[in-house]
XYZ file of C-alpha atoms in Angstrom:
356
model
C -68.928 12.756 66.298
C -65.576 12.906 64.572
C -63.451 15.993 64.407
C -62.790 17.460 60.962
C -59.581 16.481 59.257
C -57.034 19.327 59.321
C -56.488 20.977 55.959
C -53.679 19.285 54.035
C -53.466 16.235 56.294
C -53.164 12.994 54.341
C -51.801 14.721 51.236
C -48.191 14.277 50.002
C -45.859 17.100 50.914
C -44.075 18.803 48.006
C -40.291 18.634 48.174
C -37.335 19.796 46.079
C -35.330 16.677 46.854
C -34.386 14.618 43.770
C -35.966 11.229 43.358
C -34.183 8.289 44.892
C -32.864 6.806 41.653
C -29.339 5.938 40.565
C -29.285 8.721 37.969
C -30.609 11.523 40.203
C -28.501 10.368 43.162
C -25.418 9.970 40.926
C -24.762 6.400 41.991
C -24.396 4.839 38.544
C -21.440 2.483 38.063
C -18.395 4.505 37.025
C -14.687 4.108 36.576
C -12.964 5.867 39.450
C -9.266 5.213 39.065
C -6.992 5.831 42.015
C -3.779 7.363 40.730
C -0.925 5.845 42.669
C 2.482 7.535 42.460
C 3.728 4.884 40.037
C 0.862 5.676 37.680
C 1.593 9.410 37.929
C 5.217 8.811 36.922
C 4.144 6.564 34.040
C 1.576 9.062 32.709
C 3.968 12.023 32.724
C 6.687 9.885 31.144
C 4.291 8.683 28.425
C 3.238 12.274 27.653
C 6.885 13.256 27.264
C 7.626 10.269 25.008
C 4.738 11.242 22.704
C 5.173 15.031 22.623
C 8.953 15.395 22.296
C 9.254 13.547 18.939
C 6.206 15.393 17.597
C 7.733 18.693 18.728
C 11.041 17.874 17.060
C 9.288 17.151 13.736
C 7.116 20.292 13.973
C 10.126 22.444 14.842
C 12.101 21.075 11.902
C 9.323 21.782 9.398
C 8.439 25.041 11.139
C 11.971 26.356 10.578
C 12.460 24.827 7.137
C 10.569 27.464 5.083
C 12.666 30.407 3.910
C 11.447 33.968 4.412
C 12.865 37.317 3.361
C 11.162 40.610 4.134
C 11.635 44.372 4.152
C 9.709 47.250 5.687
C 9.052 50.049 3.197
C 6.503 52.498 4.624
C 9.211 54.917 5.797
C 11.602 54.641 2.861
C 9.062 54.847 0.013
C 7.708 58.285 0.806
C 9.207 61.662 1.637
C 8.935 63.124 5.108
C 10.584 62.851 8.499
C 7.383 62.165 10.435
C 4.203 60.242 9.767
C 2.262 63.502 9.495
C 4.585 64.712 6.734
C 4.457 61.329 4.991
C 0.657 61.356 5.102
C 0.584 64.871 3.624
C 2.922 63.749 0.823
C 0.674 60.742 0.138
C -2.418 62.981 -0.133
C -0.684 65.486 -2.392
C 0.381 62.770 -4.854
C -2.612 60.419 -4.565
C -3.363 60.720 -8.292
C 0.262 60.469 -9.427
C 1.626 56.951 -9.114
C 5.064 57.962 -10.372
C 5.583 60.033 -7.211
C 4.628 57.089 -4.997
C 6.947 54.580 -6.641
C 10.121 53.272 -5.038
C 12.426 50.271 -5.313
C 13.640 47.998 -2.531
C 16.063 45.087 -2.681
C 15.596 41.644 -1.148
C 18.540 39.213 -1.051
C 17.628 35.535 -1.208
C 19.456 33.894 1.714
C 18.707 30.271 0.765
C 17.188 28.388 -2.124
C 13.455 29.047 -2.374
C 11.663 26.365 -4.403
C 8.462 27.288 -6.221
C 5.878 28.344 -5.389
C 7.215 31.391 -3.565
C 4.390 33.312 -1.912
C 4.240 37.110 -1.785
C 2.618 38.639 1.308
C 2.063 42.162 2.534
C 2.288 42.609 6.302
C 0.496 45.357 8.204
C 1.146 46.268 11.842
C -0.997 48.420 14.111
C -4.087 47.731 11.986
C -7.085 46.541 14.045
C -9.316 44.644 11.648
C -11.022 43.130 14.708
C -12.598 46.458 15.730
C -16.307 45.859 16.294
C -17.545 48.649 14.035
C -15.127 47.640 11.275
C -16.068 43.944 11.476
C -19.797 44.689 11.218
C -19.472 47.139 8.311
C -20.042 44.688 5.436
C -22.784 42.703 3.722
C -22.006 39.037 3.095
C -25.337 38.628 1.293
C -24.408 41.387 -1.117
C -20.949 39.899 -1.699
C -22.544 36.527 -2.484
C -24.851 38.151 -5.044
C -28.076 37.544 -3.091
C -30.804 40.115 -3.599
C -33.786 38.590 -1.772
C -34.113 40.180 1.653
C -30.854 42.105 1.136
C -30.051 44.612 3.885
C -27.034 46.897 3.773
C -27.719 49.134 6.769
C -24.745 47.656 8.637
C -22.432 49.020 5.907
C -22.782 52.566 7.245
C -20.886 54.892 6.758
C -20.034 53.308 3.384
C -23.555 52.337 2.331
C -24.312 55.212 -0.071
C -21.726 57.084 -2.101
C -21.380 60.622 -0.743
C -24.553 59.961 1.264
C -26.667 59.986 -1.913
C -29.541 57.469 -1.644
C -29.561 57.013 -5.404
C -25.914 55.836 -5.391
C -25.729 52.557 -3.423
C -22.227 51.210 -2.945
C -21.639 47.603 -3.961
C -19.656 46.054 -2.338
C -20.447 48.250 0.625
C -18.901 48.710 4.059
C -15.642 49.812 5.635
C -13.916 46.472 5.053
C -14.358 46.583 1.288
C -13.754 50.347 1.111
C -10.352 49.978 2.785
C -9.155 47.328 0.293
C -5.338 47.320 0.272
C -4.090 49.210 -2.789
C -0.288 48.959 -2.738
C 1.046 47.015 -5.720
C 4.350 45.346 -6.504
C 6.426 44.529 -9.567
C 9.468 42.289 -9.275
C 12.613 41.362 -11.134
C 15.444 39.037 -10.133
C 19.152 39.420 -10.817
C 21.555 36.483 -10.963
C 25.319 36.450 -10.669
C 25.703 38.033 -14.101
C 23.675 41.036 -12.865
C 21.012 40.654 -15.539
C 17.552 41.688 -14.353
C 14.869 39.216 -15.376
C 11.152 39.986 -14.896
C 9.559 37.949 -12.124
C 5.868 37.385 -12.910
C 3.524 37.380 -9.903
C 0.299 35.397 -10.282
C -2.891 36.374 -8.467
C -4.514 32.975 -9.010
C -4.787 30.085 -6.526
C -4.119 32.359 -3.552
C -7.584 32.292 -1.911
C -9.653 29.553 -0.286
C -11.669 27.602 -2.848
C -14.692 27.658 -0.543
C -14.592 31.481 -0.465
C -14.424 31.690 -4.255
C -17.233 29.182 -4.745
C -19.711 30.138 -2.046
C -19.001 33.542 -0.497
C -18.377 35.779 -3.527
C -20.288 36.283 -6.767
C -19.506 37.655 -10.225
C -21.232 40.981 -10.660
C -20.316 44.490 -11.723
C -19.502 46.715 -8.698
C -21.383 49.977 -8.287
C -19.985 53.261 -6.943
C -17.110 51.380 -5.299
C -14.119 53.719 -4.830
C -14.822 55.371 -8.201
C -12.532 58.385 -7.813
C -8.831 58.470 -7.008
C -8.314 61.214 -4.473
C -6.875 62.049 -1.071
C -9.824 60.510 0.800
C -9.890 57.285 -1.206
C -9.853 54.253 1.080
C -8.335 51.705 -1.261
C -8.505 49.937 -4.605
C -11.570 49.674 -6.725
C -12.198 46.320 -8.387
C -10.334 46.374 -11.671
C -7.787 44.394 -13.623
C -5.000 46.298 -11.843
C -6.219 45.079 -8.455
C -6.615 41.461 -9.559
C -10.051 41.291 -11.168
C -13.134 43.325 -12.009
C -15.620 41.347 -9.900
C -15.485 40.154 -6.291
C -15.356 36.496 -7.375
C -12.502 37.087 -9.832
C -10.375 39.219 -7.508
C -8.657 36.799 -5.133
C -6.655 39.600 -3.535
C -9.942 41.235 -2.596
C -11.234 37.896 -1.254
C -8.164 37.562 0.976
C -8.607 41.127 2.223
C -12.217 40.449 3.196
C -11.140 37.542 5.426
C -10.499 39.555 8.600
C -7.526 39.092 10.905
C -7.823 38.755 14.663
C -4.531 40.446 15.604
C -3.223 43.960 14.844
C -0.205 42.496 13.062
C -1.123 40.272 10.143
C -0.136 39.094 6.700
C -2.314 38.604 3.660
C -1.400 36.699 0.551
C -0.958 39.017 -2.442
C 0.439 36.657 -5.097
C 2.671 33.733 -5.908
C 5.861 33.302 -7.924
C 5.887 30.009 -9.832
C 9.636 29.698 -10.275
C 12.585 28.854 -8.049
C 14.743 31.561 -6.504
C 18.361 30.616 -5.974
C 20.434 31.573 -2.943
C 22.472 34.722 -3.478
C 20.195 36.234 -6.107
C 18.723 39.686 -5.586
C 15.025 40.451 -5.982
C 14.269 44.030 -6.993
C 10.785 45.070 -5.872
C 9.107 48.137 -7.376
C 6.549 49.300 -4.814
C 3.644 51.652 -5.492
C 3.171 52.992 -1.986
C -0.463 54.153 -1.975
C -1.987 52.742 1.202
C -2.178 55.206 4.075
C -0.896 53.613 7.284
C 0.600 56.887 8.500
C -2.672 58.113 9.982
C -2.492 55.465 12.716
C 1.301 54.983 12.878
C 1.056 51.616 11.165
C 3.798 49.708 9.407
C 3.979 48.047 6.002
C 6.298 45.265 4.902
C 6.623 42.930 1.963
C 7.430 39.277 2.616
C 8.548 36.492 0.294
C 8.275 33.006 1.736
C 7.969 29.302 1.021
C 5.810 26.751 2.819
C 5.826 23.118 3.907
C 2.953 20.752 4.755
C 2.877 22.503 8.142
C 2.484 25.971 6.630
C 4.775 28.995 6.512
C 7.763 29.589 8.764
C 6.546 29.407 12.370
C 8.399 27.491 15.124
C 5.728 28.101 17.780
C 3.967 24.730 17.488
C 7.223 22.769 17.683
C 8.470 24.801 20.644
C 5.141 24.334 22.455
C 5.284 20.554 22.033
C 8.928 20.384 23.128
C 8.357 22.537 26.212
C 5.296 20.544 27.265
C 7.053 17.220 26.683
C 10.178 18.391 28.491
C 8.182 19.551 31.510
C 6.410 16.177 31.579
C 9.772 14.395 31.703
C 10.925 16.667 34.539
C 7.745 16.101 36.547
C 8.024 12.347 36.012
C 11.591 12.453 37.327
C 10.612 14.596 40.329
C 7.769 12.251 41.311
C 10.044 9.225 40.867
C 12.754 10.706 43.106
C 10.208 11.637 45.771
C 8.741 8.132 45.610
C 12.145 6.518 46.092
C 13.353 8.994 48.724
C 10.235 8.970 50.909
C 8.228 5.832 50.194
C 5.043 5.071 52.101
C 2.279 2.556 51.793
C -0.516 3.821 49.573
C -3.694 4.456 51.560
C -1.918 4.260 54.946
C -4.376 5.768 57.486
C -1.434 6.749 59.689
C -0.623 9.474 57.189
C -4.017 11.138 57.594
C -3.934 14.527 59.246
C -6.450 13.768 62.005
C -4.200 10.991 63.359
C -1.517 13.578 64.105
C -3.918 15.910 65.940
C -3.126 16.324 69.690
C -6.722 15.387 70.627
C -6.862 12.244 68.478
C -7.227 8.937 70.324
C -6.345 5.428 69.181
């Protein structure tokens, strides 16, 4: 009589070990270079040879554009403090003549056309989560099927009235920048010549074509008053529909940093060095509530963009450090040479208990 087989005997035991294959055991053929000191020197030297010339070119073109700018938020309104300036802005919100001022910009070097006109805001956090979410891209694109505007709160309904939907809705659109500029240029004979500013060809073509539609806005900043957030869509602001108003399109493209510039227009004529640009500013936008700053900037561009030496400096610093490291490794190699892979240099050979 045979004894019963124990339960589970003769069956394969489950295991979490990977299968014994080249893929699961990570034994596939692979390139495993051994970096000798000579190779280290060569690699760092090659990086320096590549990056330094690129950095020099980027720095040259990064410094080539000409820029002139002036801050105007303190000089274009009465008051010694931001609280007083804000009160003055509210009191004269419906009277543009009281918010008008003139600033002068001297052209320091020749500025070939096109000369771009930017406004610069500081201390303005367009990356705030609630601000970023308060918009409807479907509404801006003219889509009505499945349209939801609940994220636009608190600017979804005008005055909270359900029968007055705001279009375009949301805090981003509501706070549309509403300062405007008029310019004239004086030459050596002191004659002031009007300087037309175009609002065309200043936005991304993809934004104009795909992200914004031509439709009549509804209940969008309809009343000029002390609590008005910004421009409505009209000819004065650049166009009566979202698709036509490229200044509005640029405003809706949010900035990641609290200090940013947005393109407001372009001047399609050359500005000569030594000439004076007279800028008439209508200072309507309230940055005094959050101690923000406003500036106007005139600048030219190259194929690398506007004036910004950062990329060139970054390449030069990285390339220079690579040259220094290559030199350090080379000196160490020549001063203290040793055979590569010498087991005598291993730490365990120098241990007191190690035996030959």
